[in-house]
Every structure is written in C-alpha cells, then in structure tokens.
Coordinates of C-alpha atoms in Angstrom, one line a residue:
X221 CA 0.0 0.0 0.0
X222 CA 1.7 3.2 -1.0
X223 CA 0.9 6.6 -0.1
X224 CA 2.1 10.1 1.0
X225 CA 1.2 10.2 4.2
X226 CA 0.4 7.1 6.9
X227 CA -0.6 7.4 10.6
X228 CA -0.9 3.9 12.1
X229 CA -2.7 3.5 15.3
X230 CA -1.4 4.1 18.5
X231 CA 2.0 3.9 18.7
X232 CA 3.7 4.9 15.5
X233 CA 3.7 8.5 15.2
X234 CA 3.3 10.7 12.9
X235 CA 5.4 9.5 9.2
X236 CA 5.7 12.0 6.3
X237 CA 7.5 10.3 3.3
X238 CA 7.2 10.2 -0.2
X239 CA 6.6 6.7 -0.4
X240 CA 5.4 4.1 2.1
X241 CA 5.3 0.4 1.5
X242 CA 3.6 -1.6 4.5
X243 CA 5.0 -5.4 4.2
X244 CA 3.1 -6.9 7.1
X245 CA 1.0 -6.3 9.9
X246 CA 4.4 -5.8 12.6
X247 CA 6.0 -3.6 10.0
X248 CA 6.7 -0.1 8.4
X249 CA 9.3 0.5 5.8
X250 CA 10.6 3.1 3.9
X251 CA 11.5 2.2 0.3
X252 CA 14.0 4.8 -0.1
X253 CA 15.8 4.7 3.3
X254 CA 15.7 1.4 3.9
X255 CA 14.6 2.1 7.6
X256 CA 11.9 -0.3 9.6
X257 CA 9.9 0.9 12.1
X258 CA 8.7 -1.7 14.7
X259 CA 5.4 -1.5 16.1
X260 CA 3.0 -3.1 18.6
X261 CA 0.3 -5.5 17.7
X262 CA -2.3 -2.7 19.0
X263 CA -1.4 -1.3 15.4
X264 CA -3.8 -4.3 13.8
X265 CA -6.7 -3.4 16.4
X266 CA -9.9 -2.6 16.1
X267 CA -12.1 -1.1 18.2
X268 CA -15.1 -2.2 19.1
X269 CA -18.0 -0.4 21.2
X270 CA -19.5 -3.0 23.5
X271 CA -23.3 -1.9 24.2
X272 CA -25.4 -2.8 26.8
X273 CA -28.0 -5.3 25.9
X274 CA -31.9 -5.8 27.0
X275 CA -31.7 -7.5 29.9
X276 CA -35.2 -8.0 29.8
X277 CA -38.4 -6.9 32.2
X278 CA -39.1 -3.8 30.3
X279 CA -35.4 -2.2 31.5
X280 CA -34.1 0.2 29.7
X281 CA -31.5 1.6 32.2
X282 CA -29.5 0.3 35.1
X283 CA -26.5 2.1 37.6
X284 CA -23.2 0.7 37.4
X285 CA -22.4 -0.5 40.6
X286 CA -18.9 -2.0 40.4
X287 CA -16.0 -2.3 37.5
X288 CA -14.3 -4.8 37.3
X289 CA -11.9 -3.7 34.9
X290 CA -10.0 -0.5 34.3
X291 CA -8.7 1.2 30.5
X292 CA -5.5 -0.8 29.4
X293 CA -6.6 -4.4 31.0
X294 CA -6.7 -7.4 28.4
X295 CA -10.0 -9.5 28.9
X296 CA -11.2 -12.6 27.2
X297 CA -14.3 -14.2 26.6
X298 CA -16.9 -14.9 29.4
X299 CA -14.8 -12.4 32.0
X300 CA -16.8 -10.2 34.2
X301 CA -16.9 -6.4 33.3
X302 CA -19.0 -4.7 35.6
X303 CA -22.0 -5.2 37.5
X304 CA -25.4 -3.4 36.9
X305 CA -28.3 -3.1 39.2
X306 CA -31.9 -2.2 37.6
X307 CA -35.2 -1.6 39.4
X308 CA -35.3 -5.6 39.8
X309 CA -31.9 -7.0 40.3
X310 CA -28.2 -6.7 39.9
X311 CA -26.6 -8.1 36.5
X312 CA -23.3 -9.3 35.7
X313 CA -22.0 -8.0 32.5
X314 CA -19.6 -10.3 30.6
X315 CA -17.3 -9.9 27.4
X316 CA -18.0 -11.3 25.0
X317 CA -14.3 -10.6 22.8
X318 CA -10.4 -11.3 23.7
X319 CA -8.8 -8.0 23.5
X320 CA -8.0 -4.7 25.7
X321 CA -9.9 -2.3 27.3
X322 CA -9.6 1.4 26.0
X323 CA -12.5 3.3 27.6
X324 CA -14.7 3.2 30.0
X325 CA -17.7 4.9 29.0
X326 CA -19.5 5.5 32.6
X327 CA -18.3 6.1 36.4
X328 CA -19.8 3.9 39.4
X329 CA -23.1 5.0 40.2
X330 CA -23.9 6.4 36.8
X331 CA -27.0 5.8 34.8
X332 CA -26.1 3.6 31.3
X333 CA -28.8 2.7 28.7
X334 CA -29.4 -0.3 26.9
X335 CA -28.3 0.3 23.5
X336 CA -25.8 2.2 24.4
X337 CA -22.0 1.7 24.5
X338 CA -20.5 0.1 27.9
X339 CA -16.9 0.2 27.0
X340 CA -14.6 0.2 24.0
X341 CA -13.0 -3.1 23.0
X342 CA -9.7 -3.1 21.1
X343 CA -9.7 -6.6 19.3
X344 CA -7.1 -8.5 17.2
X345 CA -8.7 -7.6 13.0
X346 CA -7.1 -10.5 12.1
X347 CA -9.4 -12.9 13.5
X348 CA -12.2 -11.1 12.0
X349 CA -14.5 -11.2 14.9
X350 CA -17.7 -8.8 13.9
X351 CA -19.1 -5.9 16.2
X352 CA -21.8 -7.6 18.2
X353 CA -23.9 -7.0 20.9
X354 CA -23.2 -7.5 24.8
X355 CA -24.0 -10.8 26.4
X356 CA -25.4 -11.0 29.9
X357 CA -25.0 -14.2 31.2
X358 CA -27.2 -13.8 34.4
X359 CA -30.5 -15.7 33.5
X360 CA -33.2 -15.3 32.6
X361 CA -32.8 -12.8 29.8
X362 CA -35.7 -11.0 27.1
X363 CA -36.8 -13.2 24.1
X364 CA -35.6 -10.1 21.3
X365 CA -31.5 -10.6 22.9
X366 CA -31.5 -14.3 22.0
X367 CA -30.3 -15.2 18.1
X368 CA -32.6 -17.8 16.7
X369 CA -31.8 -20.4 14.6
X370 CA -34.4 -22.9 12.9
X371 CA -33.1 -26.4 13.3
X372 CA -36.1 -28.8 12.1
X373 CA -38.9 -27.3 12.5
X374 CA -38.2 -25.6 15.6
X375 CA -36.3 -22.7 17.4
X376 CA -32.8 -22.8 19.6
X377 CA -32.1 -20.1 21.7
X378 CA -28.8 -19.0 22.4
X379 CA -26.6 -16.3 22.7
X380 CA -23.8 -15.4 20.8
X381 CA -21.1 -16.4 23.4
X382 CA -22.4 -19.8 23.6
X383 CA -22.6 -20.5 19.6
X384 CA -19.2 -19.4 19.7
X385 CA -18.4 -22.0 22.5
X386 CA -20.5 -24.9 21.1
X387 CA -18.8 -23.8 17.2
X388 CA -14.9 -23.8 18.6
X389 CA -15.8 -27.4 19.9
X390 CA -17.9 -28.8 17.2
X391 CA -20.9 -29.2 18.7
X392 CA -24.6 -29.2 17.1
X393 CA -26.8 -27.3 19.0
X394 CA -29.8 -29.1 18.0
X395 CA -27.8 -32.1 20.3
X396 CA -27.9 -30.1 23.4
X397 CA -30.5 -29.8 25.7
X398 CA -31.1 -26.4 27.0
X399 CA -32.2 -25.9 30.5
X400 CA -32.2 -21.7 30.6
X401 CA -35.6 -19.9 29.9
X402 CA -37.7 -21.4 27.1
X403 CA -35.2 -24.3 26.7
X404 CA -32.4 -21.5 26.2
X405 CA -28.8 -23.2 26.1
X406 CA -26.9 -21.8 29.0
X407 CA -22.8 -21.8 28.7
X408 CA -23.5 -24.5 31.5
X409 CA -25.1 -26.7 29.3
X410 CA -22.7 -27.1 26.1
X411 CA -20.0 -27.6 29.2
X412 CA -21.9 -30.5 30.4
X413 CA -22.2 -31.5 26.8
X414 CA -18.7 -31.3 26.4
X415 CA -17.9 -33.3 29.3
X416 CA -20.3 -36.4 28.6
X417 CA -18.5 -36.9 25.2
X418 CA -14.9 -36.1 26.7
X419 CA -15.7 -38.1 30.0
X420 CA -14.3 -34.9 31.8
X421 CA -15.1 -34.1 35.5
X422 CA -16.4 -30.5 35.8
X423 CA -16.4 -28.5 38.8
X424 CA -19.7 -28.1 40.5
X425 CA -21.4 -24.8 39.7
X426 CA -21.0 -22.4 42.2
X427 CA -23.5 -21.4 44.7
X428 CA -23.6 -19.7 47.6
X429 CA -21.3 -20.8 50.5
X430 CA -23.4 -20.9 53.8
X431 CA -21.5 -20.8 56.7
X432 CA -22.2 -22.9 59.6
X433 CA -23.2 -21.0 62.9
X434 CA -20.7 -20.9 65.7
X435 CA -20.6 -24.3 67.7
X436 CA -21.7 -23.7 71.3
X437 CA -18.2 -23.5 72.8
X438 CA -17.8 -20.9 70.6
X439 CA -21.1 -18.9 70.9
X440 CA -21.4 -15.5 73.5
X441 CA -22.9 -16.5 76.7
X442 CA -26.7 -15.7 77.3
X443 CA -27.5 -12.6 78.8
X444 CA -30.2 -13.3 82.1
X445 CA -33.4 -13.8 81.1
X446 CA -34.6 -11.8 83.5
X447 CA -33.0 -9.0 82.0
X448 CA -34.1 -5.2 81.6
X449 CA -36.1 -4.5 78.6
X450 CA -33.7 -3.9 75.7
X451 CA -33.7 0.0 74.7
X452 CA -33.6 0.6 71.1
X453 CA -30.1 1.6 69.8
X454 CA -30.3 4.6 67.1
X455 CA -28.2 3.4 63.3
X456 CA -24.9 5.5 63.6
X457 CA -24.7 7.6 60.2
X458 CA -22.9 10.5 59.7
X459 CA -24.9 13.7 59.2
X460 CA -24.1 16.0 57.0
X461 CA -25.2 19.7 57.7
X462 CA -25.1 21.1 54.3
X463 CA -27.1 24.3 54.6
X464 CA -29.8 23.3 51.8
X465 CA -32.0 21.1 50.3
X466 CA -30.5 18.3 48.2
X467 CA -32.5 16.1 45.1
X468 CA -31.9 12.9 43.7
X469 CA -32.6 10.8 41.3
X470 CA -35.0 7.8 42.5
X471 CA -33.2 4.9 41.0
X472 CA -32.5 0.9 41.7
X473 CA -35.0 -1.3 44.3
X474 CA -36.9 2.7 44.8
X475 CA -37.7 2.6 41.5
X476 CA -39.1 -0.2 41.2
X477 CA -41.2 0.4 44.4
X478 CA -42.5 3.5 43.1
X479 CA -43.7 1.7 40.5
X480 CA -45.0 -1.3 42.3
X481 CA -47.0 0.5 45.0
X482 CA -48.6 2.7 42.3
X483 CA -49.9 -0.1 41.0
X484 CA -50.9 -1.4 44.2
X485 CA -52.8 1.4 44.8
X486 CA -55.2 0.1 41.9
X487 CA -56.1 -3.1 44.1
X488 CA -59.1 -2.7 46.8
X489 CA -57.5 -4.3 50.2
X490 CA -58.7 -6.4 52.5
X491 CA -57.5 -6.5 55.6
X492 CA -58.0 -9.7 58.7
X493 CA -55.5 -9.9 61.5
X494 CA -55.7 -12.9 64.2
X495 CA -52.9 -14.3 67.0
X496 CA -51.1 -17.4 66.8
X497 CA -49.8 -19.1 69.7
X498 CA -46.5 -20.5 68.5
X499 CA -45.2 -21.8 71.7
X500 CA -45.1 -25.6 70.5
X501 CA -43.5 -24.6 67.2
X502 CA -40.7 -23.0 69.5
X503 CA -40.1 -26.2 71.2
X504 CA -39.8 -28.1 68.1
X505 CA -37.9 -25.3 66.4
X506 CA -35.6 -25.5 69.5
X507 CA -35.2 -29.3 69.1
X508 CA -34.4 -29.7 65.0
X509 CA -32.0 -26.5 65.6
X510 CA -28.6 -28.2 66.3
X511 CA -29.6 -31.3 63.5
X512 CA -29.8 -28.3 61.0
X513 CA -26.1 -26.9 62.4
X514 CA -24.9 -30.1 61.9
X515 CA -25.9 -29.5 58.0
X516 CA -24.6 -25.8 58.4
X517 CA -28.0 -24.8 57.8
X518 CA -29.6 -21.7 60.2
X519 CA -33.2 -22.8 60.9
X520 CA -35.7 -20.0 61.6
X521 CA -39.7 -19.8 62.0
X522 CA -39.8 -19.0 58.7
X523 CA -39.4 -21.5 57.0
X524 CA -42.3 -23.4 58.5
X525 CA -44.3 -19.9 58.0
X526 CA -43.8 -20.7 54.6
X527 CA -44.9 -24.6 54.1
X528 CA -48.0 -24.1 56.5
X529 CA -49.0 -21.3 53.6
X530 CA -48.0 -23.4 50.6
X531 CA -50.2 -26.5 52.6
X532 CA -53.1 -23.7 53.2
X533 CA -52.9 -22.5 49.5
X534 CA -53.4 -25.9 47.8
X535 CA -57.0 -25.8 49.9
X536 CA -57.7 -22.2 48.8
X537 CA -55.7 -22.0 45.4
X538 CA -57.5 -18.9 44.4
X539 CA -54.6 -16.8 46.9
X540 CA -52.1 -18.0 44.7
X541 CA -53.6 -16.6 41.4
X542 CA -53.4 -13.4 39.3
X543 CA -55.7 -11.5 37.8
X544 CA -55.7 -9.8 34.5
X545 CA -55.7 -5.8 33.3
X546 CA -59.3 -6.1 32.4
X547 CA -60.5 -8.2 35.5
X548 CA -62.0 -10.8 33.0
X549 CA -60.0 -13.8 33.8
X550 CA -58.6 -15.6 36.9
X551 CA -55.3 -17.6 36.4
X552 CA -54.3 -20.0 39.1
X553 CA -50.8 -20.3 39.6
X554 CA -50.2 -24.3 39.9
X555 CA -46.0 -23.5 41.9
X556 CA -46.6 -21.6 45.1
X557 CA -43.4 -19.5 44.4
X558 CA -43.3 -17.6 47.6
X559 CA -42.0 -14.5 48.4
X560 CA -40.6 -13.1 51.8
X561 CA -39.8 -9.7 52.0
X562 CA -36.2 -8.4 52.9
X563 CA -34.5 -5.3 54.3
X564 CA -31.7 -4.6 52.7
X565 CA -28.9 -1.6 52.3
X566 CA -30.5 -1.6 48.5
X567 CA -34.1 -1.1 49.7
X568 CA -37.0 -3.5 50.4
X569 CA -36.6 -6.6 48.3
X570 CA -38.8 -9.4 47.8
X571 CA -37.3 -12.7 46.6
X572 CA -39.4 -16.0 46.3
X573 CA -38.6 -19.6 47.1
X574 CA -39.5 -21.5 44.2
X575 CA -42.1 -24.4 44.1
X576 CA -42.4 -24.7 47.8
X577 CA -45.2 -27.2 47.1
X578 CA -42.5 -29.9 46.9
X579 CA -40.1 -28.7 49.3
X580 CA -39.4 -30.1 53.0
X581 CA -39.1 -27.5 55.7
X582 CA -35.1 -28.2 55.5
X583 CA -35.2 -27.4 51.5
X584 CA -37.0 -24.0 52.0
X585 CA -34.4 -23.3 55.4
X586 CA -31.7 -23.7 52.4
X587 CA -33.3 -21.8 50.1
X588 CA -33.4 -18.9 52.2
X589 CA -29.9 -19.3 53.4
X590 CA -29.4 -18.4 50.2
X591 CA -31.9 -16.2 49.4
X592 CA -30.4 -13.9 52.8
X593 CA -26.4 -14.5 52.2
X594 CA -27.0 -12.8 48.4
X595 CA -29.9 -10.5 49.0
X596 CA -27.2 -9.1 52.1
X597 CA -24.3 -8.8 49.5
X598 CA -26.8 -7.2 46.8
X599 CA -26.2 -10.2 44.4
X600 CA -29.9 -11.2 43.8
X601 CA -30.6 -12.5 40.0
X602 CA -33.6 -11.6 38.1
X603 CA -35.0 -15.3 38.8
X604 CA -34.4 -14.9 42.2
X605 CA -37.0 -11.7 42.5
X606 CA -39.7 -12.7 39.6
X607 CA -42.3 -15.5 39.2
X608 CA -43.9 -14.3 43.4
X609 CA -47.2 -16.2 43.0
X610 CA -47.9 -15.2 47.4
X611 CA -45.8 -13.2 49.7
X612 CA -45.3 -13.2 53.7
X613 CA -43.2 -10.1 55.3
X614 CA -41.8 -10.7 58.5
X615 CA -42.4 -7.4 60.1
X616 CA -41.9 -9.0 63.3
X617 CA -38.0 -9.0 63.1
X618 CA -37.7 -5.1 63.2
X619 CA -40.9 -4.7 65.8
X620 CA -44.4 -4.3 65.9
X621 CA -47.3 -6.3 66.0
X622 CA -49.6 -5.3 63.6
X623 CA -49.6 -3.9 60.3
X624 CA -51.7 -3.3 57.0
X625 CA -49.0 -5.0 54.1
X626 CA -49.7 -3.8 50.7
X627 CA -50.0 -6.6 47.9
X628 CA -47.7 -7.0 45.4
X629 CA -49.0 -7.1 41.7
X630 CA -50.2 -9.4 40.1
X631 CA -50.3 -11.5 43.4
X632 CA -53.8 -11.3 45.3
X633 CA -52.5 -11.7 49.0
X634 CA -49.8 -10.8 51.3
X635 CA -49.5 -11.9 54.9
X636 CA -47.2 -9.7 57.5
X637 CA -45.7 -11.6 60.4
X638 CA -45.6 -9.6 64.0
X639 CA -42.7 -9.8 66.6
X640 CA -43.1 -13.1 68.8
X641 CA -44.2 -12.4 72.3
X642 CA -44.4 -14.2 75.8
X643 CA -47.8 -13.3 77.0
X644 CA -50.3 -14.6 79.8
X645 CA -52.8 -16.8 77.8
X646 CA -55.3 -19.0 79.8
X647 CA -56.1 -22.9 78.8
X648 CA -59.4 -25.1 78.4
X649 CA -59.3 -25.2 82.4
X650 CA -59.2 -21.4 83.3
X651 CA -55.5 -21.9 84.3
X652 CA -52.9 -19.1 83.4
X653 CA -50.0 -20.1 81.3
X654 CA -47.3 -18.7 79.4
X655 CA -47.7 -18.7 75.7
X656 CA -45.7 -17.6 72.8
X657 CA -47.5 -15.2 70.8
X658 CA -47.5 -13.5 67.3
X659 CA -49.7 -11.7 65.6
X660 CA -50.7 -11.7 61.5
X661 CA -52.2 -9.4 59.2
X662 CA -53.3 -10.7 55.9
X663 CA -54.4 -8.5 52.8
X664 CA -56.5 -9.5 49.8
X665 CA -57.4 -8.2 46.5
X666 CA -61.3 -7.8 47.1
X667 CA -62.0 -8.2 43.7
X668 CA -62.0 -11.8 43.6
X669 CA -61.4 -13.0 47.0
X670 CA -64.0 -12.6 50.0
X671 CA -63.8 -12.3 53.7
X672 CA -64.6 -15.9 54.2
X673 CA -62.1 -17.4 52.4
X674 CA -59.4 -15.5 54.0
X675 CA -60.7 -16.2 57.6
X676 CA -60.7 -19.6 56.1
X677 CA -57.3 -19.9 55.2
X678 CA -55.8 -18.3 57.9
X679 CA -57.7 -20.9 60.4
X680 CA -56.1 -23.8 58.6
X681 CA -52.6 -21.6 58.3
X682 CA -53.0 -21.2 62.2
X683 CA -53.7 -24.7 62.9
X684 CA -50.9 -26.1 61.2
X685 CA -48.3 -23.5 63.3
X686 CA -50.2 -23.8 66.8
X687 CA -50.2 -28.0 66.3
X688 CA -47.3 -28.4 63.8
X689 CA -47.2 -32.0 64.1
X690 CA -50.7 -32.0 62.1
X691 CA -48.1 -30.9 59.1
X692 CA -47.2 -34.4 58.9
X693 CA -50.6 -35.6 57.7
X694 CA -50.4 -33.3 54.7
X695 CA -46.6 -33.5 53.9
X696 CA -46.3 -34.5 50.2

C-alpha cells in the first residue's frame, strides 16, 4: 500500500515520506531509506464499542455498581466487566471478545442505557470477529436478545457467546438440551455436553457458600433472662449539615417500588388480622436447631411460616392466582413461588422460594440461606425476585405487631408476620400459662377474593403452626 502520508494506530507517530510500503501487519518500511519501524500488535486493532444489551423486564436503564476492569486491562471471553443493578436486580455483564480495554464509557453509580455503548474493546482484526452485541449471562434474559436459529422445524435459543463455545468445539446445537428460559442453552449446558463426550469431570457450579453457625463452645454466653427490657439503639450515620436542600434521582429497588405501590394502589384491600400461639413450634424449632447446624443450615420460624401457607394454598388455590388488566380472567398459579420480603442496604426486596409445594421444611431453610447471604451482599438475580405467586413479610423482626402490608401485583395476597411475644394466655381449664404469641395481618385483593375465604385460610394456616405435628398428615 503506497501513499504520502500514513498514521498507524497508536503507537507509531506521525510519518511524512514520499513513499510508504507496509509489508506486514508488525512492520513499516521506507523504500528509499531502507529504515523499519517496529510497532505493537495494537497497530492491527480494532475497536469495538461494547453496548449494553436488554436484559429484559421492560429495563431500559441500570447504575453501574462496580467495574471490574480499568482502561489498558486485556479481557477474554466470558470475564466479568462490571455489575449493573436495575429496578429488579443486579446483573453481571460479561465480554464477549479477547482484547484490551480502552475506555470506560460510565463512572460507578452512573446511569447507562441499553443500546448504548458500555466500553470500548480493542480486538485482534485478524481474527475477524464482527461488532456484536453484549452478552449477559445472568438468567433469565428477554426473548428479542436471543439469536434464533431454525433447526427442524423448531427454534434454539442462544446467545452469541455460547454459539461461539459450542462452534470452537464442534458441537450441534440441536444435540444439546437447553435448561435456561424457554429451553435456552446456557454456557453450562454445552460444558456439560462437552464433558459427557470427553468423560471430563467438571467443577460443581458455584452457589452460595453458607457458613455454619458458631458451635456452642464458641457462641457469647446468654444474657439473664430476666434481663431489663432492651432500649432501642439509634443506626450510627454520619450527618451531613449542608445548609440546603439536596435532590436525587430515584433509582434501583426505589424505583421499582414507586412503580409497584402505584400499581398497588389500583387493588381494593382487604384487611384480617388474628394471634397465633407458637409456643409448640418453638419447642420443636428449638429441638431440629442443632440437627440443622450439623448441616450448616440456620433454621428459623420462617421456614415453616412458609410450608404451612404453601399446605393452606393448595385448599384455597384462588390466593395463589393473578388476575388480569381487564378483570376478565382468573389464572391459578399451579407452583406456590413464595416470596418473603427483605430489608436490605439496596431497599425492600422481595425474593421467592420456588415451588415450595414440593419442598421439605429443610429445602425451604436452604433456600433462604441463600436467598439472605446474596440479598445481604446485593447479588440477587432476576430469577431470584420474579415469578412471586404469594408473599409473607416478617415485620416481626424489626418490631411491631400489627400492620396493613400492601400486595404485590399481580399477586392477590400478602400476609405480615408480628414480633413473637411471651404473653399470659389461659387454657381449656381457666389456668394461666405462658404462651408464645405472634400476631398476623393478611391482605386481599377484594376483587375476587372474600372475607370468608381468607378467615378460612388463615384458620387452617393457624392450625398447622399452633399443632405443627398436624403438618405431617399433609406433607407431600
């Protein structure tokens, strides 16, 4: 290639000469002074903007939370670049190219758009890789960001990255078996492929560690029972004192409250409250305790809260339903996917153990193990907070007794859990005893559920925690 004038890329500078002869991609030499100039393989880059996808659920913006990569770092395929949190849940970002990062194009905390570029990618031209989209491998993802392909008769979804993967290793993806969203091949899968063929071993995928409590030798001794009533201590924050008023933007978990509540506000509540006297649940809780430590599992009340509604809702299925925009049809929700609300730094969040219908007490104690150790380190997936089909909040473990909880569209009811209190109670002889109490407050969409059917449900949902041994009977 001859010309008067060449600038290369980054690191040649500026070349005036009459002639310039490039003879390959490392090389620049002059024909009439016989000089070669050396120069980096960045010369043969190109750059490529790497935009943020649709990560589905109607998002169209997210706030960078965290980078995990600065300009100048080399990244390959499937490494994390940042993580993103929407109105619904944080996002990893991963690349989806070998090559070097030049530019950042947002700060943490900043609002990015889909569509829009995330970073720019300097990749090797040589291998001819094309300019595409942004893969996020945190499932489940929107139908439009999946590339189709017909394949006899019927549609495989996948994304880009994991055509790649399943091309470099010759595999049909009409032979693999999807287990993602819609039967949507997941990186996991063509691994697991890979590995049936090869007779490799792969690593377990990772979940969340949960740490096993402290063993009693290990534990803080018990303050006295008999103890003064504990005073409330006030969260230490610093205060700023800046003089004036100060606005911002309402993003992340308050977003998607805002919108939520707005839409809650569209629902006529009803509202029934009642007392349940726990106090043999906290002797068996107190018993099957250590034989959960022993699996490193923390067992609370909640997650028998949560199997005495899941028994309760297959005798009243219509409070785990939904009802449509235009109040003309009723669809009943065959997983009871229930949600418990948490308080987190992020905001209120409300993830949902899945398909608690055919979970044991010790499955759902797991769950929310998990559910707890991620929602505290804000690393809840999309999956984890979508799909609610019913929803307890457990008030109780801030304070209070009673409350009025707000549903959750489309869900139809909500229950709210009060504190647990020792309070004089008398039996079937007129004898005083000590009973541990709580209170419940549950809330229905009038529209399609009555007064009678919510006493009803609660009576069976208080029978199974006040005689939990009846569980047993209708244990599936």
């Amino acid at each position: 290639v001859c010309t008067h004038r060449v600038r290369s890329c980054s690191s040649v500078r500026f070349i005036k000469s009459k002639y310039v002869c490039v003879f390959d991609k490392s090389a620049l030499k002059f024909s009439h002074q016989q000089r070669l100039f050396r120069t980096s393989a960045v010369s043969c880059g190109q750059i490529v903007q790497f935009k943020l996808s649709d990560i589905g659920e109607g998002i169209t913006e997210v706030t960078v939370k965290e980078w995990y990569i600065k300009e100048g770092d080399s990244v390959s395929q499937f490494d994390s670049i940042c993580e993103v949190q929407s109105d619904k849940a944080s996002v990893t970002i991963t690349s989806r190219y070998d090559g070097i990062i030049r530019k950042l194009h947002y700060n943490i905390d900043d609002i990015a758009f889909v569509g829009k570029p995330l970073v720019d990618i300097e990749i090797d031209a040589s291998k001819g890789v094309a300019p595409e989209e942004d893969v996020v491998e945190t499932p489940p993802m929107s139908h439009e960001e999946h590339t189709h392909q017909e394949i006899k008769g019927h549609k495989t979804l996948a994304t880009p990255a994991v055509r790649r993967l399943a091309m470099e290793n010759n595999i049909k993806l009409s032979e693999v078996v999807g287990t993602g969203k819609d039967n949507r091949i997941l990186k996991e899968d063509i691994l697991n492929y890979l590995a049936k063929q090869t007779g490799a071993i792969l690593p377990p995928s990772p979940k969340a560690e949960i740490v096993p409590p402290l063993r009693k030798t290990e534990t803080v001794p018990a303050a006295p029972k008999d103890k003064a009533r504990k005073i409330p201590v006030p969260v230490s924050r610093p205060i700023a004192f800046s003089g004036k008023d100060k606005t911002e933007p309402v993003t992340g978990f308050q977003k998607a409250m805002v919108k939520t509540m707005s839409a809650a506000l569209k629902i006529p509540h009803f509202g029934y409250c009642d007392e349940i006297d726990l106090t043999q649940l906290v002797q068996l809780r107190e018993e099957l305790k250590p034989l959960a430590e022993l699996r490193g599992v923390k067992l609370s009340f909640m997650p028998f809260f949560i199997k005495a509604a899941s028994l309760g809702l297959l005798q009243y299925p219509i409070l785990n339903a939904s009802l449509d925009e235009n109040c003309q049809n009723v669809t009943y929700k065959a997983s009871h996917n229930i949600g418990v609300a948490m308080d987190t730094e992020q905001g209120l969040i409300v993830p949902n153990v899945k398909n608690v219908q055919v979970c044991s007490v010790f499955d759902i104690a797991v769950e929310l193990n998990r559910l707890q150790s991620l929602g505290s380190a804000g690393q809840l997936g999309t999956s984890d907070l979508t799909g609610g089909t019913f929803t307890l909040s457990n008030i109780g473990t801030i304070g209070g007794t009673y409350t009025k909880p707000v549903i959750l569209p489309p869900e139809v009811a909500i229950g709210a859990l009060g504190k647990i209190q020792v309070l004089p109670r008398f039996n079937g002889k007129g004898e005083v005893f000590k009973a541990q109490i709580m209170n419940v407050s549950w809330s229905a969409d009038h529209r399609i559920i009555d007064g009678a059917t919510m006493a009803r449900f609660s009576n069976l949902w208080k029978s199974y925690l006040e005689n939990p041994a009846s569980m047993l009977l209708d244990l599936k």
